[in-house]
Amino acid sequence: MFRHERPVRFAEVDAARIVYFARFLDFCHDALEALFAPLPGGYAHLTMVRGVGFPSVRVEVDYLAPLRYGDVALIDVAVERLGTRSITLRYVLTRAADGVRSAVVRQVVVVSRLEALASIDMPDDVRALLAPHLALPSA
Amino acid sequence: MFRHERPVRFAEVDAARIVYFARFLDFCHDALEALFAPLPGGYAHLTMVRGVGFPSVRVEVDYLAPLRYGDVALIDVAVERLGTRSITLRYVLTRAADGVRSAVVRQVVVVSRLEALASIDMPDDVRALLAPHLALPSA
Amino acid sequence: MFRHERPVRFAEVDAARIVYFARFLDFCHDALEALFAPLPGGYAHLTMVRGVGFPSVRVEVDYLAPLRYGDVALIDVAVERLGTRSITLRYVLTRAADGVRSAVVRQVVVVSRLEALASIDMPDDVRALLAPHLALPSA
Amino acid sequence: MFRHERPVRFAEVDAARIVYFARFLDFCHDALEALFAPLPGGYAHLTMVRGVGFPSVRVEVDYLAPLRYGDVALIDVAVERLGTRSITLRYVLTRAADGVRSAVVRQVVVVSRLEALASIDMPDDVRALLAPHLALPSA
């Protein structure tokens, strides 16, 4: 598992004063970018130079408790499934201050050549990076 | 059913040059705000003055085809379920130019008093507004 | 002059419940995209197919009165200066409900080939589109 | 002076593949939030609990060189002027990899009670926090 810590920013709440529902996915993507940091040049090099990316095909979010400005989210990323050309990721967002679980996100992505948006086999270094984060879908 | 037309904006794509996965939910929320326009003062009056809102408890997105800058999304909103205190919405996003289905989103929201984030019975005018958009989950 | 009408969206306010200062520039860009709609394919075709765009070199914003969720902004766009390779735009944002001026934005952009981010002479159709909106910097 | 390091995120570029002009202000605000971290509870406590904030009245941006996905911005924040009820801030954004200056931002804010959006005298701890960052407007 991989943990990314991420404070809520001033502009991320909506008119109801809670983090806007779409932004939970920003939190997940930030965690994913952080997860790829060990690759040379990180996620940016992978996507921009090597042209390999992970378009989503399916996302599920369960919202359990709101995040507000001042909260820090702990985002635990696990890999539920590591296929030949697809990956299932699971993100659990917890409020740092009180340990309350805020959201659980499942995301299925397809390993793709970004130029053509066509699926490709997962590069070996990506598989090696993700394999240690494999975890059963329970937890 | 209710249709909302919404062009992709210049800043809504990501480094892969397709609409960023989180922003599909912005498209849905824009359509929802448009759906509530017939209420006096629209969604803004409902949320800001009457203090009634619809925090999400569950969102599912199936991404079928990318949106790019220059695309116009047609967003068809249907109500799948109209409970006492919850609503299940379904959004189908279609690219206007070629009619290709881009994404299908299901969203379950809880009718809530926003101040306390506590569920309440659905106001009659909200129910009356949504009832004509009830549609079976097939489509 | 060109007028674009644009409601504040639910997620555009910040934790202080007023439209976040950076988003005023989104309002301006939306108005600019609307201004270019008469060109075939609009701003998207100009930037994505012809590869011509307008990177900013200077922006000035005077914030005069806040925008809140529920407000509709009227954005009046004028061209203050139409150079060979640069354009100075002026946007006045007014709250529709009470006519209060919310912000004045000046933006200097360079007509550019986007691929290289190098300045080019303004295409004739762009000049023809903008010329009728020339207005003195007073107002 | 205060330095904040901030990578460009995947979704922060626009259709021209450079960081969208409005987002430069997000970078500045992130740096400002970081600058306030030494106060108990940081910027969030100041704004949300004490109700003190800094609405902008004036912003000027000079865009000098683009930021792209993969770039890390170094944001140097200096206080140009520390008035009774207003503050002038200056942000210099530099690309970490090549040291090229990307943008210079000046921002004038009014120390305000957020509820009423009315100016107030600067709290002593805010002044004490900012005073060490006073710098002449040259640089």
Coordinates of C-alpha atoms in Angstrom, one line a residue, chain B residues 9-17 20 23 69, chain D residues 9-17 20 23 69:
Chain B
R9 CA -13.8 24.4 -22.5
F10 CA -10.2 25.2 -23.3
A11 CA -8.9 24.4 -19.9
E12 CA -10.8 21.1 -19.3
V13 CA -8.4 18.8 -21.0
D14 CA -5.4 17.3 -19.3
A15 CA -1.8 16.7 -20.4
A16 CA -3.1 13.7 -22.6
R17 CA -5.3 16.3 -24.5
Y20 CA -9.7 15.0 -17.6
R23 CA -14.3 16.8 -15.1
Y69 CA -11.4 20.4 -27.0
Chain D
R9 CA -0.3 18.6 -12.0
F10 CA -1.6 16.5 -14.9
A11 CA -4.8 18.4 -15.2
E12 CA -3.4 21.9 -15.0
V13 CA -2.5 22.4 -18.6
D14 CA -4.9 23.5 -21.2
A15 CA -5.5 22.5 -24.8
A16 CA -2.3 24.3 -25.8
R17 CA -0.4 21.9 -23.5
Y20 CA -3.6 27.5 -18.2
R23 CA -3.8 28.5 -12.8
Y69 CA 3.4 19.1 -17.3

